XYZ file of C-alpha atoms in Angstrom:
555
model
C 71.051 52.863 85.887
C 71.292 55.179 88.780
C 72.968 55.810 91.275
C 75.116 52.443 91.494
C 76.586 52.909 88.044
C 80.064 52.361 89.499
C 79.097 48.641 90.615
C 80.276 47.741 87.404
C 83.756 48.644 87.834
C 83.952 48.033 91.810
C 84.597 51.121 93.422
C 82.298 54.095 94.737
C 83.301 57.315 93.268
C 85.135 59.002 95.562
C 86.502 56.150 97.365
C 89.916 56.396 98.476
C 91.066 53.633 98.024
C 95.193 53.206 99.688
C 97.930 54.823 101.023
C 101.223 53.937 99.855
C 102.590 54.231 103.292
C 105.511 56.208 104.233
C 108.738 54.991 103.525
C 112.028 55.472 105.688
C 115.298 56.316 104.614
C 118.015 56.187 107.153
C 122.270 57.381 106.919
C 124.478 56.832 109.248
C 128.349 57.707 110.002
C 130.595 57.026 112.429
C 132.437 60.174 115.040
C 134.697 59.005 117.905
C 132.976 60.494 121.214
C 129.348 60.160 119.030
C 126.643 59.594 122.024
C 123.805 58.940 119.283
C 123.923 58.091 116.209
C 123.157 60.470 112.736
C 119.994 59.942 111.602
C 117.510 61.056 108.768
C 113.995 60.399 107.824
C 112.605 60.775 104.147
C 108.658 60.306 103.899
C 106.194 60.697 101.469
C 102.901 61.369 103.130
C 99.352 61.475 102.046
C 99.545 59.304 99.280
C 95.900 58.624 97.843
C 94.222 56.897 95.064
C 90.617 57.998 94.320
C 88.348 56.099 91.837
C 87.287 58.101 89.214
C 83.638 58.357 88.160
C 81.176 56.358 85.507
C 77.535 57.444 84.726
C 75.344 56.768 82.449
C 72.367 59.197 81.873
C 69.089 59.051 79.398
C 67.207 61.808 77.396
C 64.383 61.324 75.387
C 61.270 62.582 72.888
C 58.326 60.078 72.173
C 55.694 60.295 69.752
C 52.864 58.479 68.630
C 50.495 58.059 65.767
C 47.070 57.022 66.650
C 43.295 58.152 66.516
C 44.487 61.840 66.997
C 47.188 61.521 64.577
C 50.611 62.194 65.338
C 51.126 63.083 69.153
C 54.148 63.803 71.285
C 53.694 61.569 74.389
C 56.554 62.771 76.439
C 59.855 64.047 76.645
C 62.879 64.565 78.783
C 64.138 67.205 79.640
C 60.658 69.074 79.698
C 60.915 72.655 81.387
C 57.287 73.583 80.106
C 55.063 70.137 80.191
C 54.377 70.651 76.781
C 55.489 67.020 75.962
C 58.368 68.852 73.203
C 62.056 68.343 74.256
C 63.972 71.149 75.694
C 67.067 72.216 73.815
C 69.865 70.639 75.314
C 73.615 72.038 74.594
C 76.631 69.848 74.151
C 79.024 69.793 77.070
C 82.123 71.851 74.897
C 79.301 74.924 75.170
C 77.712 74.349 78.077
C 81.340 74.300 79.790
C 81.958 78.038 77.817
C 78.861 79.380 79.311
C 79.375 78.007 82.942
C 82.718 79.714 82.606
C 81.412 82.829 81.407
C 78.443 82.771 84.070
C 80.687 81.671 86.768
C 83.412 83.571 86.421
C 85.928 79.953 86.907
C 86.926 76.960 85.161
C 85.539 74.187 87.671
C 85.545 71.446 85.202
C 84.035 68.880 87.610
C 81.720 71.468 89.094
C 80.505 72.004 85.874
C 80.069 68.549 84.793
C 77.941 67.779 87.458
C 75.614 70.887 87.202
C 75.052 69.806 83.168
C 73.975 66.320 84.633
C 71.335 67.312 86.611
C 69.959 70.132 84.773
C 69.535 67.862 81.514
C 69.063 64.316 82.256
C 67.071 61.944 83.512
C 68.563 59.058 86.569
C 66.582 56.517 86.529
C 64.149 55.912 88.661
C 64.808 59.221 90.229
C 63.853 61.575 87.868
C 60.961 59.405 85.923
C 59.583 56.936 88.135
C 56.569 55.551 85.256
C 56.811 53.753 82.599
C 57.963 55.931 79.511
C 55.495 53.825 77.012
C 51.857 53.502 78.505
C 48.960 53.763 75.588
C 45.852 52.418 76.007
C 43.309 51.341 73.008
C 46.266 50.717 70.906
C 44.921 49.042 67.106
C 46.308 47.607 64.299
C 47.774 50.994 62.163
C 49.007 52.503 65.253
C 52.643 53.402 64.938
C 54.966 55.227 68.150
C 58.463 55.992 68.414
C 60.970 57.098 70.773
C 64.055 58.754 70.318
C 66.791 57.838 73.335
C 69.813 59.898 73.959
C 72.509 58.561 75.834
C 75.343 60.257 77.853
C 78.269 58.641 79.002
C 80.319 61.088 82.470
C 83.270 61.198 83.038
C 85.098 58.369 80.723
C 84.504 56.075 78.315
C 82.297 53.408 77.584
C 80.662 50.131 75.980
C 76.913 50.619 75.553
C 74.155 47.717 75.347
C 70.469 47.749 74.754
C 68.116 45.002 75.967
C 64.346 44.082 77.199
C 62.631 41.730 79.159
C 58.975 40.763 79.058
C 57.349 41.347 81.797
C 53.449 40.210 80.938
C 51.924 39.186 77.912
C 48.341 38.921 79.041
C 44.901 37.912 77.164
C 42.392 39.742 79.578
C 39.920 37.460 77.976
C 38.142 37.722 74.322
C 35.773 39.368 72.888
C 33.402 37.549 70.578
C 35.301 38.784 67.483
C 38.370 37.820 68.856
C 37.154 34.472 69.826
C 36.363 33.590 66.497
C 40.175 33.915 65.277
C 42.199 33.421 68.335
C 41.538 29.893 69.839
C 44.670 30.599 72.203
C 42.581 31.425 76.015
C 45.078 31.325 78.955
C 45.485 34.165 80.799
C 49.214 34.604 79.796
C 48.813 33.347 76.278
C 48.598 36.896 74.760
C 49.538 37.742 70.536
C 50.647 41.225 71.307
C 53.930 40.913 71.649
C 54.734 38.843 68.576
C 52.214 41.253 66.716
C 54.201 44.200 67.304
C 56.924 45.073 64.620
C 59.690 46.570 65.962
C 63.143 48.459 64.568
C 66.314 49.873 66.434
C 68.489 51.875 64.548
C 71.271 54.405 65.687
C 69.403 57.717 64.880
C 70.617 61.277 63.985
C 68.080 63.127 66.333
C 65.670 63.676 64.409
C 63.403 60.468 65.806
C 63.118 59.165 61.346
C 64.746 56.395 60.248
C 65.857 57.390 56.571
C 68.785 54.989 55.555
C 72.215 55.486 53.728
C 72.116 58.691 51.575
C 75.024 59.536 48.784
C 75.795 61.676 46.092
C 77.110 64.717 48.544
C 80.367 66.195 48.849
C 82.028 66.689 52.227
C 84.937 69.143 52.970
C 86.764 68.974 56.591
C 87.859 72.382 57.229
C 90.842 71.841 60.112
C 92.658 74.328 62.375
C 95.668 74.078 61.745
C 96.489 77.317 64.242
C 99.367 76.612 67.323
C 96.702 77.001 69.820
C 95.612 73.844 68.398
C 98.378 72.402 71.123
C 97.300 74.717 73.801
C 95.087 73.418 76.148
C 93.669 73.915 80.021
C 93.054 77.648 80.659
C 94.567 76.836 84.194
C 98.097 76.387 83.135
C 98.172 79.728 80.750
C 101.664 81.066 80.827
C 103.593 77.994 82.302
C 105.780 75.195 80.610
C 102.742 72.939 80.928
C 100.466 74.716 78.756
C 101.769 73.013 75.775
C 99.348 69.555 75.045
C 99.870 68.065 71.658
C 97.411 65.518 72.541
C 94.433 68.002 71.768
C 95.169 68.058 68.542
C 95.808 64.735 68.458
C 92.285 63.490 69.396
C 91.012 66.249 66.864
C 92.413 64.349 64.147
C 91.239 61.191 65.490
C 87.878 62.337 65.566
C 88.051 63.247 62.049
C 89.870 60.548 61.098
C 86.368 58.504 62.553
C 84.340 60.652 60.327
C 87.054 59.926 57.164
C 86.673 56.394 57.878
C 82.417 55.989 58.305
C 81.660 58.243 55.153
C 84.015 55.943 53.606
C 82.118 52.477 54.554
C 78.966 54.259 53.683
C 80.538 55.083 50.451
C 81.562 51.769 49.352
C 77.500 50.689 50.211
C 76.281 53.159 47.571
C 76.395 52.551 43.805
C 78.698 55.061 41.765
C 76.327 57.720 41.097
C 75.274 58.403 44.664
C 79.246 58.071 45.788
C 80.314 60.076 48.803
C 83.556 62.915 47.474
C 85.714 63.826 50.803
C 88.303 66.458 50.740
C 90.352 67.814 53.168
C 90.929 72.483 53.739
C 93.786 73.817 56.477
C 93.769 76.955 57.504
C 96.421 78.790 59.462
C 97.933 82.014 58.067
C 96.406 80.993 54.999
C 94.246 78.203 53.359
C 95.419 75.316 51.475
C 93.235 72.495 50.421
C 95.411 69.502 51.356
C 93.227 66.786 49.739
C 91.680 67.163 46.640
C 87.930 66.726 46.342
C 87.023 62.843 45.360
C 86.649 59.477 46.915
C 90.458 58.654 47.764
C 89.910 58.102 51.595
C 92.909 56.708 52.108
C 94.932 60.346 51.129
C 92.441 62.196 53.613
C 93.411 59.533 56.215
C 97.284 59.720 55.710
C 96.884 63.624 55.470
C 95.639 63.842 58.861
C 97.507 61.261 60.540
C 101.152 63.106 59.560
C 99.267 66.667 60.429
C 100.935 66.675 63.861
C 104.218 66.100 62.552
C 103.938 69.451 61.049
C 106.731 71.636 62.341
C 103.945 74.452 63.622
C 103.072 71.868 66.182
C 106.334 71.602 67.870
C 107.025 73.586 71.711
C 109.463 75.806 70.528
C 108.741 76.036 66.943
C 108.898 79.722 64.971
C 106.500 78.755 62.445
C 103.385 79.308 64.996
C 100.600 79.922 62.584
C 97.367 82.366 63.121
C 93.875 81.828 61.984
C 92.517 83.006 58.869
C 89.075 81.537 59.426
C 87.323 83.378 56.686
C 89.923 81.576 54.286
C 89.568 78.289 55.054
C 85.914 78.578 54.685
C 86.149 80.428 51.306
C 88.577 78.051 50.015
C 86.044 74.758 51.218
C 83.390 76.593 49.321
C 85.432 77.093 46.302
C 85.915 72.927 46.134
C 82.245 72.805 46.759
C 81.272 74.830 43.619
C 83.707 72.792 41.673
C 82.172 69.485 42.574
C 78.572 68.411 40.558
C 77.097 66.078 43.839
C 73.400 67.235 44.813
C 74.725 67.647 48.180
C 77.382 69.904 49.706
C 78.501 70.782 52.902
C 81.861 71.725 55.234
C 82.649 70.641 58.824
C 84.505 73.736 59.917
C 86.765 72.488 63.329
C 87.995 75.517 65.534
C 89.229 76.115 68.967
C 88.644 80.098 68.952
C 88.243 83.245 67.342
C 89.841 84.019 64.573
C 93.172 86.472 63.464
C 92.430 89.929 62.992
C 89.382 90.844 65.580
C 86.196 92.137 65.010
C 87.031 91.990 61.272
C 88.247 88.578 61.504
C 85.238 87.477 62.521
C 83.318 89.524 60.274
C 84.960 88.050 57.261
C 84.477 84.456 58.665
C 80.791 84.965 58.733
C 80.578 86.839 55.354
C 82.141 83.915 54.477
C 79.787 81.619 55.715
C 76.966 83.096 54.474
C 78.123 83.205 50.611
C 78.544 79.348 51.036
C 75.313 78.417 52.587
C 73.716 80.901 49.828
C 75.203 78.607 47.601
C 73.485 75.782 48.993
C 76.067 74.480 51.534
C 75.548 72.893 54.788
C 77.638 74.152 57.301
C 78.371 71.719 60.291
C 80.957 73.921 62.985
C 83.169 72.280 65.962
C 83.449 74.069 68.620
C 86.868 72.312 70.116
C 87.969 73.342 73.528
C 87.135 77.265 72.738
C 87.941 77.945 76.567
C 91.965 77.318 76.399
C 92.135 79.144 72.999
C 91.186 82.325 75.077
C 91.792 84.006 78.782
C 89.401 81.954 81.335
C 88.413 84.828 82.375
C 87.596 86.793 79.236
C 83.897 86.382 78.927
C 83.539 88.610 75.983
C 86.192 86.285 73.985
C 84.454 83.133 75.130
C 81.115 84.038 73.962
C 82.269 85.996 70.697
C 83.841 82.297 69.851
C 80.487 80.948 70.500
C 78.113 82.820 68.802
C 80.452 82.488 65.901
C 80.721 79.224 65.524
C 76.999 79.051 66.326
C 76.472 81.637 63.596
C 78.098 79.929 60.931
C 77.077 76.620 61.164
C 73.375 75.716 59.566
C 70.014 75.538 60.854
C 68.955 72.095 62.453
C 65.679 72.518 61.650
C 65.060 69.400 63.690
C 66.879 66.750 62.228
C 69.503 66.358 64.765
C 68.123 66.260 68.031
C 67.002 69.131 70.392
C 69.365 71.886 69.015
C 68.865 74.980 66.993
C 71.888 74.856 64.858
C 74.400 72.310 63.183
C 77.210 73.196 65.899
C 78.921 71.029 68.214
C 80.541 72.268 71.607
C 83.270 69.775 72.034
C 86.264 69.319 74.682
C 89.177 67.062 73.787
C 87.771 63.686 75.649
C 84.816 64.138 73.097
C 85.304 65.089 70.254
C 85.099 62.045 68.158
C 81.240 61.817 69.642
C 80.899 65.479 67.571
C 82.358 63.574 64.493
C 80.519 60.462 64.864
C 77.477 61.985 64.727
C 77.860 64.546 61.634
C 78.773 61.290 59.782
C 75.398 59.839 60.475
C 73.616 63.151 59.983
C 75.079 62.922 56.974
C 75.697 59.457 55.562
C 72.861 57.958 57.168
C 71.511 55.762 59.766
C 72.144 52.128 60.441
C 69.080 49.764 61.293
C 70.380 47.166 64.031
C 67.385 45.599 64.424
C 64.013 44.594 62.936
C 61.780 42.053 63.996
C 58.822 41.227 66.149
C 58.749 42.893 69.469
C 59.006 39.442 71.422
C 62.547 38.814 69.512
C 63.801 42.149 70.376
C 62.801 40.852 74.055
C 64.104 37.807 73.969
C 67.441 38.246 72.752
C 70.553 38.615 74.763
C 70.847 42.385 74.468
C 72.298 44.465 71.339
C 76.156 45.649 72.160
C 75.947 48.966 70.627
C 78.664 50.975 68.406
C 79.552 54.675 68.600
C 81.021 54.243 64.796
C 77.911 52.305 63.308
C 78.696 53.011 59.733
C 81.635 50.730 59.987
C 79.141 48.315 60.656
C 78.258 47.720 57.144
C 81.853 46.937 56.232
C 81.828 43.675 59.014
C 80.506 40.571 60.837
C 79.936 41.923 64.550
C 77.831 41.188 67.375
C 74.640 42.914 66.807
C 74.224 40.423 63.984
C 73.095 43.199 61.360
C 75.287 41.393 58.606
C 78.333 43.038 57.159
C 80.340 42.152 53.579
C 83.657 41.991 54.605
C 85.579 40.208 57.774
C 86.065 42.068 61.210
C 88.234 45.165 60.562
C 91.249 44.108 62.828
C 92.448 48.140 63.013
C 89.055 48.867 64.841
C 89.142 48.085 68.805
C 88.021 44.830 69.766
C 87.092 42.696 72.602
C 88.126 39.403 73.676
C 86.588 37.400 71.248
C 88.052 38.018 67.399
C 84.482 38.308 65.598
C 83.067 41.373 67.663
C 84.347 44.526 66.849
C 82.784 47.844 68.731
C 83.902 51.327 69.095
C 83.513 52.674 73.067
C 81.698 55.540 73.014
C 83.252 58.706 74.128
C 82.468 60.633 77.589
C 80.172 63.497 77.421
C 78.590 63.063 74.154
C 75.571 62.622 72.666
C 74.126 59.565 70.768
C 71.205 59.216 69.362
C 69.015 55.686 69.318
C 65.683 55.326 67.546
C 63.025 52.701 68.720
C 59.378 52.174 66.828
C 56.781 49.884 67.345
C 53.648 49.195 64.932
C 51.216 47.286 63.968
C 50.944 46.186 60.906
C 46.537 46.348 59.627
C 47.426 43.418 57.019
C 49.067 41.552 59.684
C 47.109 41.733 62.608
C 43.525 41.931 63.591
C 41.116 40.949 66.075
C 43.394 38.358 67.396
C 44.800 41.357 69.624
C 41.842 42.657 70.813
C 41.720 43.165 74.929
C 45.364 41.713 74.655
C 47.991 43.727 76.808
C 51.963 43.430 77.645
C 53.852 44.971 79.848
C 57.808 45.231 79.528
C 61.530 46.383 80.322
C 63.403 48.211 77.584
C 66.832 49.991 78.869
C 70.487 50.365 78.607
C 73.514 49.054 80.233
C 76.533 50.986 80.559
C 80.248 49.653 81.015
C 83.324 50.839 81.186
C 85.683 50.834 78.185
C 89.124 50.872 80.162
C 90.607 46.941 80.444
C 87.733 45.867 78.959
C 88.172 43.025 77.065
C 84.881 41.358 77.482
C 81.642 43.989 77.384
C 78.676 42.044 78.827
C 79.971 38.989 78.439
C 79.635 39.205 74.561
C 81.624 36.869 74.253
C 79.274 34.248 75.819
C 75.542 34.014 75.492
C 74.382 36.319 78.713
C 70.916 37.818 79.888
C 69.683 41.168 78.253
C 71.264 44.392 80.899
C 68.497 46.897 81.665
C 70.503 49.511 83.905
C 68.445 52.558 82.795
């Protein structure tokens, strides 16, 4: 994909596309002696429509293990040409330190300055081929870890090949005694080659469903929670219930994937959810165990709650440093190996300086006790003056403090905290729960299947997967989930994936020594591997998936 992304919905980006035309309005009355008569013209001028804008964009880290062990090959971004991936931010922080730097909220301005300092358009910013090895033998293994980023809305994603060459470059004499195949396109490479796709964490391993962990949502439950755009502060059109809206959704989406990873595990290793609030004080809401469905009603009827309404007098603070402490008190309670909190926010705490004190105390007694400590940043710009740098960045580095160490196992980022804007959030949630949970293989199979298939329709809420027959044809126990979206066909189910995330795809290759042997020797292939991109909005149809269709490569 590049720069004709927008093809696949028809318009050009800024194309402006009609006028509506002006449209008269005439009165008239009658006067004895009247030499003209009274008229009056009512017109509305100007009137545009402008296309909005679709893009899909690629990161990336590549390794591979061969007769110098395990290298990194190449990576993008790559300030340094050290062949290690540049930390990249999420957009929700980015955004707070453009603002900051900048001194404005320019949301589009900002947008389009993340783009191009982070990721790759294809072929514009990497013109080769990302996977080029040469004296490749059975044993050798390489992977590469794809992130993909959808601007500015929506969007079904699809991953596909295409063989290009599949060449025998003639035999040795030790090939020639087990491979009695000669023509120059006859090559065994390709069907040699084992190959797996999975939807990855970041952190470029495939490691499976993992259990036996308990999971506390901490949730905002604060007024600003219904605030939103910094540019309406102070007028009757700051109030947005539909932030906190999709921050429920999007932990609704991480309610209902640790719950279809649950149901995959045997008792032992069984996934415990429960739900914290904080506000002007902490109250665990759902008690600690495996009754997704209370979590699930919890935070649908959380918006009902009379703090939420315009002119309610029940607008509630936020006492950070208790929500935390009370999420680590059900952690200590619970007997799972595993134990961690997903803290959601959208600003600094009650109280100040010692607000925020307390809230990191707080974090730190929990992660001494062996807690992991994912943090949302949601939409910290509205919950603070625009133009209050110092409040922007002490939100930040707060959230940033109290959330975990990555240590590298989800993606290029330092710590387990998630800058998030309303539009995508979910993407934040959707990837804790596979961080988490687990990954999901979608497929596995000989490098000339992978080609030769019609292309893999992808799913930002994998875990569901296990739970259901869909397209990607990994299986499921159950029938389609008819409360997840769906396209036009009834048997394919498929989450769009939200604008100005991050997701996380793992491809590997090997060769297998017990497989394989000399039958590969001199044997080379050359081929396409990409992704497609389309739009989620009236989209009934991704790719054609309901009809048999040719693999997309767009990127």
């Amino acid at each position: 994909m590049s720069q004709d992304t927008n093809d696949t919905i028809g318009l050009s980006r800024r194309k402006v596309l009609a006028g509506l035309g002006a449209v008269g309005v005439a009165s008239a009355g009658a006067g004895l002696g009247t030499t003209a008569y009274f008229n009056d013209t009512e017109t509305f001028e100007g009137n545009t429509l402008t296309a909005g804008q679709f893009d899909l964009l690629l990161d990336w880290q590549q390794t591979y293990t061969g007769p110098n062990g395990l290298e990194q090959i190449n990576a993008y971004p790559d300030s340094n040409g050290d062949s290690e991936q540049d930390i990249i931010p999420d957009f929700g922080g980015y955004l707070a330190d453009w603002v900051v730097d900048n001194g404005e909220y320019d949301l589009r301005a900002a947008t389009d300055a993340y783009k191009d300092e982070y990721f790759a358009d294809l072929p514009d910013d990497f013109a080769g081929p990302l996977i080029e090895l040469d004296d490749v033998k059975p044993g050798d293994h390489g992977e590469v870890t794809f992130s993909a980023h959808l601007f500015d809305n929506p969007g079904y994603l699809r991953v596909g090949g295409d063989l290009i060459e599949d060449k025998e470059n003639g035999q040795s004499e030790p090939e020639a005694e087990v491979d009695e195949t000669t023509g120059e396109d006859e090559g065994e490479l390709a069907e040699s080659i084992d190959v797996k796709f999975w939807y990855d964490d970041g952190d470029n391993a495939f490691e499976g469903l993992m259990g036996d962990h308990d999971t506390v949502i901490v949730f905002d439950r604060s007024y600003s929670m219904v605030e939103t755009d910094p540019s309406l502060r102070n007028t009757n059109d700051q109030y947005n219930p539909q932030k906190l809206q999709d921050a429920v959704d999007g932990a609704i989406s991480l309610v209902d994937q640790l719950e279809a990873a649950n149901a995959n595990l045997s008792g032992s290793d069984a996934i415990n959810i429960s739900v914290v609030t904080f506000g002007n004080d902490a109250q665990e809401e759902v008690s600690l165990g495996t009754d997704y469905a209370a979590a699930r009603s919890f935070l649908e009827t959380l918006p009902d709650s009379p703090n939420f309404d315009e002119n309610s007098s029940e607008r509630e603070g936020t006492q950070l440093a208790e929500g935390i402490e009370a999420a680590h008190g059900v952690l200590e309670a619970g007997d799972s190996e595993g134990k961690c909190m997903v803290v959601l926010g959208d600003g600094v705490p009650s109280g100040g300086q010692s607000g925020r004190e307390a809230a990191e105390t707080a974090a730190d007694d929990a992660k001494a006790d062996g807690a992991t400590i994912y943090t949302v940043q949601y939409d910290l710009i509205p919950a603070v003056d625009a133009n209050n740098a110092s409040e922007i960045t002490a939100a930040r580095d707060l959230f940033e403090y109290m959330a975990s160490d990555a240590n590298g196992t989800a993606g290029p980022r330092e710590k387990l905290s998630f800058g998030t804007v309303p539009n995508n959030v979910a993407g934040a949630f959707q990837h804790i729960a596979l961080h988490k949970a687990g990954e999901v293989c979608l497929f596995e199979g000989k490098l000339s299947d992978f080609l030769d298939s019609d292309g893999l329709l992808l799913d930002a809420e994998p875990l569901l997967t296990l739970e259901e027959s869909d397209a990607a044809g990994q299986g499921g126990i159950d029938d389609t989930d008819e409360t997840r979206p769906t396209v036009g066909c009834p048997d394919v189910n498929a989450t769009p994936f939200s604008a100005c995330s991050t997701y996380y795809f793992g491809f590997e290759w090997s060769i297998d020594p017990e497989e394989v042997g000399n039958e590969i020797q001199t044997d080379s292939i050359v081929f396409d591997i990409g992704f497609g991109a389309e739009q989620a909005r009236h989209n009934e149809n991704p790719f054609g998936v309901c009809e048999s269709g040719p693999p997309v490569v767009d990127e």
